[in-house]
């Protein structure tokens, strides 16, 4: 009995030590230890992605992940490890994604997530630069006679729960005074299937998502996307807030993709740039200076990134461009030098 | 003296009266410490990513809409109100579900013991199919294969111009209130009380005198006569019947049962009823055979035996397991998110992903389910006590 009591008492002691320890130590730990160190130690990056949007993130028929967001995650892995395959993908639903970041389940979230104030301020996320400028759209059946948002009076509209889409829809409809019935699904597959069977009149999500989804319908030509755009949807990768070092790694990986396109550096011709005389390019590729080391990466991380996935333009063309079923215009996703919004701060 | 007593008394750690209490205290301390540890750990984690624990978000504007709702709700209302809408939706599906599942469960349970081969076999097949497949799968089947496969609204299935079925829901005639509905309600309540009194008096007379006094006839006619008086007073019908019609992309009038709600309700009822049927069957079989034989010996007919002898005894056995089926039904309604019916969990998840307040939202959801379950248990326990044998 004495032994028993002793065991319990010592357990209590351990507990109280843990309690006392955790409140003191954790604050200090945050400041000193970046997620980057943890990832390097682990040997692979864990990326939260979408598995259901062709073009951005989906599982191909052979089981591999493909899409623009997927390649951006691979680019981050290439920047850290020099190896784009050192990454483990976690398919997440819209409603799971933030908890997955908050709890450290995933290191980086590249899942067509809109950058908004509240997500920055109170959801505990830190965003990297925008990788795709999108806007919310509305898909309807051609034979429904709906041509504008105002025609949607009294209709049932399918939307995915936990998205900015859900909020914009409510905002826009309130603005134009149209009453409607939201039908909130917890995943896009269910929403699309209800739309296709005619249980709802319209389906709303980001326009790129609509284009991608329409291509999977049985008769894509029977549906069209309203010309009205309901919102701005800048889609950006994000990481857990409070870790400026790791945010910088993800951010500058994205910038590297954009900058490479501006320099005309591609997956194919990058070797020829290695002995370039241009000091800017030499610094960019890590031949001169120590930009990579400042970020906590290898000197030549840009080279690894471009070799792994190509520059931003190549990424875009591969997943969304004219060669693909989506054939999406670059629009605002064009480089700033071509009148778009894609712009990288200088590498120096 | 002092020395002597201390050497003979047992030390406290070997005292049988102290040990159990001590162990319980230690257990309680461990539970509390573990709870505090996990909670403070979560708080520290939240602080790390710049979040604060608190329920102030409940007062902020929700900015999203809810489709199926019992009370008015618009995107201008608060998160708190959104929660209430979700809770009411859960209560709605749980309440209707429990009533229908009980009725269906009793019918099937009794049918399983029927002497009719066909009835018995159909009931058994029903129970085995619905009890042995996962509920979520059933919900999906009802939603995709049944409710979404109804024709589009323009080609709605039309039943006598009263009921319409399409893949955006079923619409049924519904009752609306008139200005005099309230007077009618009062008259009806008075009628019920009056008829109860009359019933008691007539029964008493019947027992005392041994003559047939028609208690049921007297009781019901007192309600009817009161309602006739109410008719003359108000010159208006109690409720307005609203007949649905198709108007463009929706229905006008009547009451619309959305496909999500419909699929969820049907699935919950069918699934839970299969368990209730087994409970009812078990309860009936547990009534001693002698009871039925004695009743037969008295010359009672089978339906009368079931109603007056078997069920009153079986109900005592049935109620406790029945309660846990009710609780299961309430909890299972959380699967609604899969078919776009916005009940407590559905609304909670939306709020959670809009605000990022996972710990707060999840604890609210847990608390609400806990109180609903405890309340249901309480009601069933009261009912249980009431139906127990009163020992003299």
XYZ file of C-alpha atoms in Angstrom:
740
model
C 0.000 0.000 0.000
C 2.823 2.342 0.867
C 4.458 1.629 -2.462
C 1.191 2.313 -4.221
C 0.785 5.649 -2.489
C 4.345 6.548 -3.249
C 3.801 5.831 -6.938
C 0.753 8.053 -7.034
C 2.445 10.863 -5.172
C 5.465 10.772 -7.431
C 3.141 10.832 -10.454
C 1.509 13.950 -9.033
C 4.920 15.491 -8.614
C 5.802 14.744 -12.228
C 2.525 16.266 -13.331
C 3.096 19.466 -11.412
C 6.620 19.729 -12.789
C 5.255 19.352 -16.321
C 2.663 21.990 -15.568
C 5.190 24.421 -14.160
C 7.624 23.636 -16.939
C 5.342 24.126 -19.898
C 4.159 27.603 -19.011
C 7.693 28.894 -18.490
C 9.558 27.238 -21.294
C 7.160 27.521 -24.215
C 7.453 31.267 -24.736
C 11.202 31.063 -24.930
C 11.073 28.127 -27.289
C 8.900 29.969 -29.784
C 11.451 32.698 -30.237
C 14.448 30.491 -30.643
C 13.238 27.459 -32.539
C 11.743 27.967 -35.967
C 9.549 25.415 -37.671
C 12.292 25.381 -40.314
C 14.635 23.577 -37.908
C 11.916 21.087 -37.026
C 11.227 20.368 -40.691
C 14.925 19.984 -41.503
C 15.309 17.556 -38.621
C 12.250 15.594 -39.713
C 13.591 15.308 -43.226
C 10.375 16.129 -45.011
C 7.821 18.868 -45.395
C 4.144 18.238 -44.613
C 1.871 20.145 -46.966
C -1.874 20.633 -46.545
C -3.505 20.613 -49.981
C -6.775 20.203 -51.796
C -7.394 16.840 -53.397
C -10.477 17.717 -55.423
C -9.771 20.732 -57.637
C -8.163 19.818 -60.955
C -5.511 22.360 -61.897
C -4.819 23.424 -58.311
C -4.708 20.312 -56.210
C -6.118 16.907 -57.030
C -5.191 13.275 -56.990
C -4.463 11.993 -60.476
C -5.593 8.581 -61.651
C -2.237 7.081 -60.730
C -2.574 8.290 -57.146
C -0.053 11.121 -57.381
C -0.899 14.679 -56.429
C -0.951 17.234 -59.206
C -1.737 20.889 -59.620
C -0.412 24.360 -59.091
C -0.692 24.362 -55.296
C 0.954 20.951 -55.222
C 3.931 22.214 -57.209
C 4.267 25.239 -54.952
C 4.489 22.893 -51.976
C 7.088 20.884 -53.877
C 8.976 24.119 -54.562
C 9.150 24.827 -50.821
C 10.471 21.305 -50.228
C 13.055 21.853 -52.962
C 14.110 25.130 -51.332
C 14.626 23.447 -47.956
C 16.011 20.058 -48.946
C 17.003 20.491 -52.592
C 14.561 17.656 -53.180
C 10.995 18.269 -54.390
C 9.926 14.772 -53.339
C 10.721 15.340 -49.658
C 7.131 16.265 -49.030
C 4.119 14.516 -47.639
C 0.703 15.718 -48.804
C -2.327 15.858 -46.526
C -5.621 16.333 -48.342
C -7.728 18.777 -46.311
C -11.304 19.980 -46.576
C -12.056 23.683 -46.400
C -13.175 23.363 -42.813
C -10.255 21.227 -41.661
C -7.488 23.332 -43.127
C -7.011 26.020 -40.465
C -7.034 23.630 -37.526
C -4.435 21.589 -39.373
C -2.166 24.642 -39.542
C -2.912 25.822 -35.995
C -2.113 22.451 -34.481
C 1.002 21.919 -36.551
C -0.520 18.971 -38.385
C 0.773 20.554 -41.603
C 3.747 22.887 -42.028
C 2.437 24.790 -44.983
C -1.064 25.174 -46.365
C -1.267 25.542 -50.142
C -4.921 24.909 -50.712
C -6.514 27.710 -52.747
C -6.969 29.735 -49.567
C -7.977 33.375 -49.802
C -5.827 35.865 -47.925
C -8.148 37.910 -45.676
C -7.759 40.243 -42.721
C -9.339 38.009 -40.119
C -7.361 34.960 -41.179
C -4.222 37.048 -40.809
C -5.262 38.637 -37.534
C -7.294 36.159 -35.519
C -7.180 32.723 -37.141
C -3.481 32.369 -36.428
C -2.189 32.216 -39.994
C 0.665 34.016 -41.684
C 0.370 34.351 -45.441
C 3.040 34.117 -48.108
C 2.621 36.142 -51.332
C -0.351 35.523 -53.593
C 0.160 32.712 -56.077
C -3.116 33.156 -57.923
C -5.421 36.162 -58.220
C -8.960 34.878 -58.449
C -12.521 36.121 -58.044
C -15.678 34.391 -56.977
C -18.034 33.328 -59.749
C -21.371 31.600 -60.163
C -22.138 28.651 -62.394
C -25.664 28.010 -63.679
C -27.343 25.808 -66.233
C -27.714 27.418 -69.647
C -31.378 26.419 -69.947
C -32.250 27.993 -66.569
C -32.633 31.470 -68.054
C -30.408 32.920 -65.335
C -28.090 35.545 -66.782
C -27.146 37.683 -63.819
C -27.075 37.578 -60.050
C -30.412 39.403 -59.935
C -32.069 36.487 -61.760
C -31.183 34.223 -58.855
C -34.119 35.479 -56.757
C -35.616 32.602 -54.782
C -33.121 30.055 -55.979
C -31.085 27.475 -54.139
C -27.343 28.065 -54.326
C -24.776 25.419 -53.378
C -21.673 26.573 -51.544
C -18.869 24.945 -49.632
C -18.877 25.533 -45.872
C -16.038 27.329 -44.150
C -15.012 29.336 -47.211
C -14.848 33.038 -47.986
C -17.218 32.120 -50.812
C -19.952 31.449 -48.281
C -19.485 34.929 -46.791
C -19.179 36.798 -50.106
C -22.340 35.178 -51.367
C -24.258 36.444 -48.331
C -22.680 39.907 -48.715
C -23.339 40.308 -52.425
C -26.894 39.028 -52.299
C -27.667 41.323 -49.389
C -26.179 44.222 -51.340
C -28.427 43.685 -54.372
C -31.374 42.614 -52.226
C -31.887 39.166 -53.723
C -33.223 36.475 -51.435
C -31.896 32.969 -51.925
C -31.460 29.732 -50.050
C -27.875 28.687 -49.342
C -27.268 24.951 -49.446
C -24.065 24.451 -47.516
C -22.056 21.321 -48.257
C -19.002 20.235 -46.355
C -17.262 19.114 -49.521
C -17.247 20.211 -53.120
C -17.963 16.802 -54.603
C -21.323 16.666 -52.832
C -22.149 20.228 -53.842
C -21.351 19.561 -57.497
C -23.382 16.393 -57.533
C -26.414 18.220 -56.079
C -25.917 20.911 -58.718
C -25.644 18.455 -61.558
C -28.830 16.676 -60.519
C -30.695 19.974 -60.430
C -31.394 20.044 -56.716
C -29.799 23.484 -56.625
C -29.890 26.205 -59.278
C -26.355 27.442 -59.008
C -22.970 26.590 -57.621
C -20.570 29.250 -56.459
C -16.847 29.168 -55.794
C -13.729 30.853 -57.173
C -13.934 31.315 -60.943
C -10.880 29.172 -61.563
C -12.483 26.474 -59.448
C -15.675 26.743 -61.485
C -13.788 26.377 -64.763
C -11.971 23.397 -63.361
C -15.157 21.871 -61.968
C -17.142 22.465 -65.137
C -14.605 20.378 -67.021
C -15.536 17.415 -64.830
C -19.307 17.655 -65.417
C -20.939 15.182 -67.773
C -21.937 17.914 -70.256
C -19.689 20.927 -69.632
C -21.312 22.906 -72.456
C -24.704 22.919 -70.731
C -23.349 25.171 -68.014
C -21.987 28.642 -67.989
C -20.305 30.998 -65.561
C -21.935 34.367 -64.950
C -19.852 37.314 -66.081
C -20.318 39.025 -62.727
C -17.464 38.566 -60.289
C -18.565 38.541 -56.665
C -15.278 39.235 -54.939
C -11.501 39.430 -54.955
C -9.936 36.116 -54.044
C -6.173 36.358 -53.768
C -5.096 32.777 -53.139
C -1.915 32.380 -51.157
C -0.035 29.706 -49.257
C 0.066 30.143 -45.498
C 1.866 28.871 -42.427
C 1.364 29.086 -38.671
C 1.605 32.634 -37.364
C 4.472 33.761 -35.153
C 7.314 32.133 -37.073
C 8.792 34.871 -39.243
C 11.706 32.704 -40.328
C 9.568 30.032 -41.904
C 7.168 32.557 -43.468
C 10.200 34.116 -45.119
C 11.243 30.768 -46.572
C 7.821 30.141 -48.101
C 7.479 33.752 -49.273
C 10.846 33.889 -50.998
C 10.269 30.538 -52.619
C 7.158 32.011 -54.239
C 9.072 35.185 -55.159
C 11.800 33.056 -56.684
C 9.253 31.498 -59.036
C 8.015 34.916 -60.140
C 11.478 36.450 -60.405
C 12.717 33.526 -62.459
C 9.989 34.091 -65.011
C 10.904 37.767 -65.166
C 14.537 36.860 -65.870
C 13.426 34.272 -68.386
C 15.018 31.480 -66.393
C 13.247 28.170 -66.970
C 13.610 24.598 -65.823
C 15.288 23.854 -69.157
C 17.705 26.735 -69.556
C 18.759 27.378 -65.954
C 22.210 25.778 -66.412
C 23.050 28.366 -69.047
C 22.408 31.158 -66.533
C 24.847 29.780 -63.971
C 27.801 31.593 -65.538
C 25.849 34.751 -66.345
C 27.717 38.050 -65.921
C 24.622 39.872 -64.647
C 25.260 40.502 -60.921
C 21.530 40.435 -60.227
C 21.158 36.981 -61.729
C 24.376 35.781 -60.076
C 22.995 36.890 -56.701
C 19.580 35.404 -57.484
C 21.014 31.996 -58.295
C 23.349 32.029 -55.324
C 26.561 32.135 -57.360
C 27.405 35.340 -55.514
C 26.387 36.465 -52.029
C 24.614 34.536 -49.303
C 20.885 35.302 -49.715
C 19.988 31.626 -49.276
C 21.995 31.348 -46.085
C 20.325 34.440 -44.685
C 17.018 32.600 -45.053
C 18.429 29.538 -43.334
C 18.636 27.636 -46.622
C 21.375 26.554 -49.014
C 23.001 29.252 -51.137
C 21.544 27.866 -54.356
C 17.989 27.252 -53.148
C 16.583 29.167 -56.128
C 18.341 26.827 -58.516
C 16.856 23.829 -56.703
C 13.379 25.344 -56.847
C 13.490 26.158 -60.554
C 15.046 22.821 -61.445
C 12.288 21.079 -59.517
C 9.163 22.838 -60.755
C 10.111 25.561 -63.247
C 9.252 29.245 -63.027
C 5.813 30.708 -62.304
C 4.853 30.951 -65.966
C 5.793 27.325 -66.559
C 3.765 26.308 -63.514
C 0.769 28.237 -64.779
C 0.967 26.879 -68.302
C 1.421 23.331 -67.093
C -1.687 23.341 -64.884
C -4.046 26.061 -66.116
C -2.753 27.379 -69.441
C -3.837 26.883 -73.053
C -2.401 23.356 -73.188
C -4.814 22.236 -70.484
C -8.581 21.692 -70.530
C -9.088 24.859 -68.495
C -7.345 27.240 -70.888
C -7.440 30.068 -68.328
C -6.290 33.542 -69.395
C -3.318 34.776 -67.358
C -5.198 38.043 -66.648
C -3.998 39.571 -63.396
C -1.688 36.593 -62.950
C 0.549 37.939 -65.719
C 3.917 39.389 -64.706
C 3.936 43.096 -63.803
C 6.113 43.677 -66.824
C 3.222 42.406 -68.956
C 0.530 44.388 -67.169
C -0.300 41.808 -64.521
C 0.047 41.787 -60.739
C 2.849 39.229 -60.325
C 5.776 41.115 -58.874
C 8.722 40.024 -56.817
C 10.666 42.320 -54.486
C 14.349 42.421 -55.384
C 16.631 39.574 -54.370
C 19.408 41.416 -52.600
C -1.971 6.595 28.048
C -1.240 8.642 25.026
C 1.546 6.384 23.907
C -0.594 3.325 24.411
C -3.512 4.472 22.219
C -1.290 5.572 19.356
C 0.432 2.217 19.190
C -2.828 0.254 18.925
C -4.735 2.532 16.490
C -4.209 1.820 12.785
C -2.160 4.367 10.870
C -4.339 6.333 8.443
C -2.840 4.757 5.318
C -3.995 1.362 6.475
C -7.362 2.490 7.721
C -10.186 0.960 5.697
C -12.381 3.988 6.308
C -9.763 6.463 5.105
C -8.236 4.642 2.130
C -11.242 4.723 -0.243
C -11.781 8.430 0.396
C -8.086 9.140 0.019
C -7.919 7.250 -3.276
C -10.918 9.158 -4.588
C -9.339 12.446 -3.606
C -6.132 11.452 -5.379
C -8.085 10.390 -8.456
C -9.946 13.689 -8.496
C -6.678 15.584 -8.189
C -5.193 13.649 -11.121
C -8.232 14.337 -13.277
C -8.183 18.048 -12.429
C -4.430 18.353 -12.922
C -4.638 16.564 -16.278
C -7.526 18.830 -17.309
C -5.660 21.975 -16.292
C -2.545 20.683 -18.021
C -4.287 20.103 -21.345
C -6.183 23.359 -21.127
C -3.134 25.467 -20.283
C -1.184 23.645 -22.965
C -3.871 24.571 -25.497
C -3.855 28.171 -24.284
C -0.081 28.347 -24.603
C -0.350 26.933 -28.114
C -2.941 29.528 -29.043
C -0.836 32.315 -27.593
C 2.040 31.105 -29.729
C 0.108 31.764 -32.914
C -1.385 34.976 -31.603
C -4.889 33.832 -30.684
C -6.862 34.586 -27.533
C -9.317 32.272 -25.834
C -12.755 33.791 -25.337
C -16.395 33.732 -26.279
C -16.691 37.376 -27.334
C -16.951 36.287 -30.990
C -20.500 35.055 -30.290
C -21.698 38.665 -30.351
C -20.135 39.442 -33.722
C -21.930 39.472 -37.051
C -22.116 36.058 -38.645
C -22.056 37.255 -42.283
C -23.203 33.907 -43.627
C -26.675 32.586 -44.378
C -28.404 29.415 -43.270
C -30.775 27.688 -45.654
C -33.062 25.511 -43.580
C -34.109 27.350 -40.433
C -36.832 27.343 -37.794
C -36.531 30.982 -36.763
C -35.627 34.024 -38.842
C -31.954 34.357 -39.525
C -30.028 36.577 -41.893
C -26.364 37.232 -42.456
C -26.690 40.369 -40.308
C -27.338 38.317 -37.163
C -24.663 37.203 -34.719
C -22.705 33.967 -34.410
C -24.612 33.379 -31.188
C -27.912 33.439 -33.030
C -26.482 31.192 -35.718
C -25.744 28.666 -32.975
C -29.332 28.915 -31.778
C -30.595 28.280 -35.309
C -28.347 25.221 -35.454
C -29.542 23.977 -32.076
C -33.193 24.399 -33.104
C -32.503 22.481 -36.312
C -30.981 19.653 -34.292
C -33.955 19.657 -31.937
C -36.345 19.654 -34.902
C -34.839 16.614 -36.578
C -34.298 14.832 -33.246
C -37.824 15.455 -31.975
C -39.625 14.391 -35.143
C -37.132 11.568 -35.581
C -37.695 10.177 -32.085
C -41.477 10.183 -32.495
C -41.433 8.512 -35.913
C -38.706 6.027 -34.955
C -40.664 5.009 -31.861
C -43.868 4.420 -33.819
C -42.089 2.516 -36.589
C -39.936 0.604 -34.095
C -42.935 -0.581 -32.097
C -44.807 -1.670 -35.224
C -41.804 -3.587 -36.561
C -40.937 -5.025 -33.156
C -44.429 -6.402 -32.684
C -44.526 -7.599 -36.304
C -41.377 -9.640 -35.753
C -43.373 -11.775 -33.319
C -46.385 -12.010 -35.590
C -47.830 -15.415 -36.410
C -48.119 -14.293 -40.025
C -45.071 -15.627 -41.897
C -44.864 -12.791 -44.438
C -45.179 -9.993 -41.883
C -42.631 -11.645 -39.644
C -40.116 -12.164 -42.446
C -40.445 -8.659 -43.872
C -39.944 -7.195 -40.402
C -36.879 -9.386 -39.814
C -35.376 -8.462 -43.176
C -35.931 -4.775 -42.463
C -34.254 -4.994 -39.078
C -31.250 -6.925 -40.347
C -30.655 -4.614 -43.310
C -30.923 -1.332 -41.464
C -29.238 -2.432 -38.283
C -26.196 -3.849 -40.009
C -25.219 -1.051 -42.384
C -23.514 2.180 -41.360
C -25.767 5.164 -40.829
C -23.643 7.531 -42.907
C -23.929 5.208 -45.885
C -27.699 5.112 -45.417
C -27.860 8.904 -45.273
C -25.897 9.115 -48.526
C -28.132 6.554 -50.196
C -31.292 8.382 -49.180
C -29.816 11.681 -50.274
C -28.229 10.754 -53.600
C -30.285 7.773 -54.714
C -33.678 8.896 -53.457
C -34.034 12.595 -52.782
C -31.728 13.888 -55.523
C -33.181 11.423 -58.028
C -36.628 12.937 -57.843
C -37.481 14.879 -61.014
C -36.496 18.528 -61.382
C -39.008 20.994 -60.029
C -40.758 21.718 -63.339
C -41.627 18.029 -63.562
C -42.470 17.587 -59.880
C -44.265 14.429 -58.877
C -47.748 15.705 -58.177
C -50.019 13.847 -55.744
C -53.623 15.129 -56.022
C -52.279 18.662 -56.322
C -51.570 18.535 -52.599
C -48.120 17.026 -52.357
C -45.229 17.705 -54.699
C -41.957 15.851 -54.829
C -38.905 17.128 -56.661
C -35.170 17.003 -56.085
C -35.357 20.295 -54.247
C -37.579 18.822 -51.622
C -41.017 17.553 -50.839
C -43.758 20.039 -50.149
C -46.859 19.184 -48.153
C -49.984 21.160 -47.243
C -49.433 22.934 -43.985
C -51.503 24.746 -41.443
C -51.291 28.455 -40.927
C -52.634 30.424 -37.962
C -55.695 32.668 -38.123
C -56.462 35.570 -35.737
C -58.742 33.314 -33.681
C -56.330 30.387 -33.424
C -55.539 31.365 -29.862
C -59.174 31.235 -28.725
C -59.475 27.840 -30.348
C -56.414 26.608 -28.527
C -57.821 27.723 -25.165
C -61.177 26.098 -25.920
C -59.384 22.918 -26.880
C -57.317 22.860 -23.680
C -60.418 23.449 -21.540
C -62.099 20.657 -23.491
C -59.290 18.241 -22.730
C -59.367 18.987 -19.014
C -63.153 18.768 -18.938
C -63.214 15.490 -20.813
C -60.648 14.046 -18.441
C -62.807 14.969 -15.476
C -65.922 13.550 -17.139
C -64.011 10.374 -18.007
C -62.932 9.904 -14.392
C -66.454 10.464 -13.086
C -68.042 8.056 -15.571
C -65.435 5.376 -14.892
C -66.010 5.726 -11.179
C -69.769 5.367 -11.661
C -69.219 2.343 -13.875
C -67.075 0.684 -11.229
C -69.500 1.561 -8.441
C -72.746 0.624 -10.108
C -71.532 -2.065 -12.483
C -73.605 -0.543 -15.296
C -72.115 0.498 -18.602
C -71.690 4.289 -18.530
C -69.824 4.883 -21.878
C -66.936 6.924 -20.422
C -65.175 7.341 -23.764
C -68.304 8.615 -25.500
C -68.952 11.182 -22.772
C -65.366 12.375 -22.630
C -65.018 12.878 -26.369
C -68.388 14.513 -26.779
C -67.482 17.105 -24.158
C -64.477 18.176 -26.273
C -66.552 18.260 -29.425
C -69.309 20.355 -27.863
C -66.777 22.850 -26.546
C -65.247 23.193 -29.986
C -68.684 23.749 -31.497
C -69.221 26.561 -29.003
C -65.847 28.008 -30.017
C -66.941 27.905 -33.659
C -70.062 29.961 -32.858
C -68.060 32.451 -30.811
C -65.294 33.107 -33.359
C -67.079 32.240 -36.646
C -63.656 31.363 -38.008
C -61.793 28.117 -38.506
C -58.920 27.394 -36.101
C -56.202 27.029 -38.705
C -55.694 27.978 -42.298
C -54.774 25.174 -44.661
C -52.016 26.327 -46.978
C -51.946 24.304 -50.197
C -48.578 24.335 -51.948
C -48.055 25.267 -55.592
C -45.083 25.454 -57.889
C -43.883 29.001 -58.500
C -40.891 29.287 -60.781
C -37.844 27.773 -59.142
C -39.527 27.127 -55.820
C -42.707 26.190 -54.027
C -45.222 28.653 -52.691
C -47.206 27.842 -49.564
C -47.302 24.545 -47.758
C -44.309 23.280 -45.869
C -41.137 22.373 -47.724
C -39.002 19.497 -46.543
C -35.567 20.071 -48.039
C -33.661 17.110 -49.501
C -30.992 17.348 -46.807
C -33.475 17.349 -43.961
C -35.590 14.691 -45.656
C -32.673 12.341 -46.249
C -31.377 12.830 -42.722
C -34.778 12.338 -41.100
C -35.657 9.227 -43.088
C -32.226 7.713 -42.495
C -32.301 8.427 -38.753
C -35.841 7.060 -38.405
C -35.203 3.891 -40.402
C -31.891 3.226 -38.686
C -33.000 3.900 -35.123
C -36.336 2.110 -35.600
C -34.501 -1.105 -36.453
C -32.794 -0.980 -33.051
C -35.995 -0.002 -31.269
C -37.754 -2.945 -32.945
C -35.222 -5.334 -31.424
C -35.643 -3.713 -28.030
C -39.433 -4.013 -28.270
C -39.156 -7.632 -29.355
C -36.832 -8.382 -26.465
C -39.158 -6.600 -24.048
C -42.181 -8.563 -25.215
C -40.343 -11.881 -25.102
C -39.241 -11.111 -21.575
C -42.815 -11.049 -20.304
C -43.412 -14.429 -18.632
C -45.350 -16.846 -20.823
C -47.740 -17.527 -17.961
C -49.100 -14.004 -18.268
C -50.256 -14.581 -21.826
C -51.608 -18.014 -20.999
C -53.505 -16.649 -18.030
C -54.960 -13.890 -20.191
C -55.958 -16.448 -22.826
C -57.573 -18.561 -20.150
C -59.678 -15.554 -19.246
C -60.887 -15.452 -22.841
C -59.152 -12.258 -23.990
C -58.419 -11.787 -27.695
C -54.798 -11.545 -28.894
C -54.796 -7.761 -29.604
C -56.354 -7.176 -26.206
C -53.746 -9.384 -24.546
C -50.980 -7.420 -26.275
C -52.442 -4.075 -25.285
C -53.550 -4.793 -21.725
C -51.285 -7.564 -20.497
C -48.051 -7.821 -22.466
C -47.100 -4.246 -23.432
C -47.653 -2.708 -19.963
C -45.214 -5.242 -18.556
C -42.820 -5.092 -21.500
C -42.599 -1.300 -21.358
C -40.731 -1.502 -18.055
C -38.019 -3.526 -19.708
C -38.067 -1.467 -22.892
C -37.639 2.044 -21.500
C -33.990 1.993 -20.316
C -32.518 0.686 -23.607
C -34.993 2.839 -25.518
C -33.535 5.907 -23.790
C -30.076 5.137 -25.078
C -31.465 4.764 -28.611
C -33.009 8.218 -28.294
C -29.652 9.588 -27.206
C -28.006 7.869 -30.166
C -30.502 9.415 -32.528
C -29.811 12.881 -31.166
C -26.061 12.416 -31.482
C -26.290 10.774 -34.916
C -28.093 13.820 -36.273
C -24.648 15.432 -36.384
C -23.975 13.478 -39.588
C -26.238 16.006 -41.311
C -23.296 18.085 -42.487
C -22.757 15.465 -45.186
C -26.077 16.297 -46.841
C -26.077 20.058 -46.349
C -28.587 20.222 -43.504
C -27.307 22.925 -41.182
C -27.789 21.591 -37.661
C -25.657 22.284 -34.603
C -22.468 20.676 -35.888
C -22.900 22.056 -39.408
C -23.333 25.607 -38.152
C -20.573 25.049 -35.597
C -18.120 23.955 -38.270
C -18.964 26.965 -40.410
C -18.428 29.300 -37.453
C -15.249 27.467 -36.542
C -13.744 27.873 -39.961
C -14.823 31.508 -40.286
C -13.450 32.538 -36.892
C -10.775 29.922 -36.265
C -12.097 29.483 -32.717
C -11.878 25.722 -32.574
C -11.671 25.151 -28.824
C -14.545 27.506 -28.033
C -16.832 26.158 -30.762
C -16.143 22.519 -29.964
C -16.795 23.090 -26.257
C -20.113 24.778 -27.051
C -21.099 21.841 -29.267
C -20.144 19.349 -26.565
C -22.061 21.257 -23.904
C -25.204 21.485 -26.030
C -25.209 17.766 -26.841
C -24.514 16.950 -23.220
C -27.450 19.033 -22.000
C -29.763 17.628 -24.667
C -28.817 14.078 -23.719
C -29.154 14.707 -19.998
C -32.528 16.350 -20.516
C -33.794 13.432 -22.611
C -32.521 10.982 -19.996
C -34.268 12.952 -17.294
C -37.602 12.837 -19.129
C -37.228 9.134 -19.814
C -36.276 8.444 -16.201
C -39.395 10.236 -15.008
C -41.440 8.176 -17.452
C -39.613 5.063 -16.311
C -40.433 5.722 -12.671
C -44.054 6.339 -13.569
C -44.353 3.049 -15.448
C -42.625 0.942 -12.807
C -44.621 -1.521 -10.747
C -45.849 0.159 -7.610
C -45.135 -2.275 -4.849
C -47.586 -2.292 -2.052
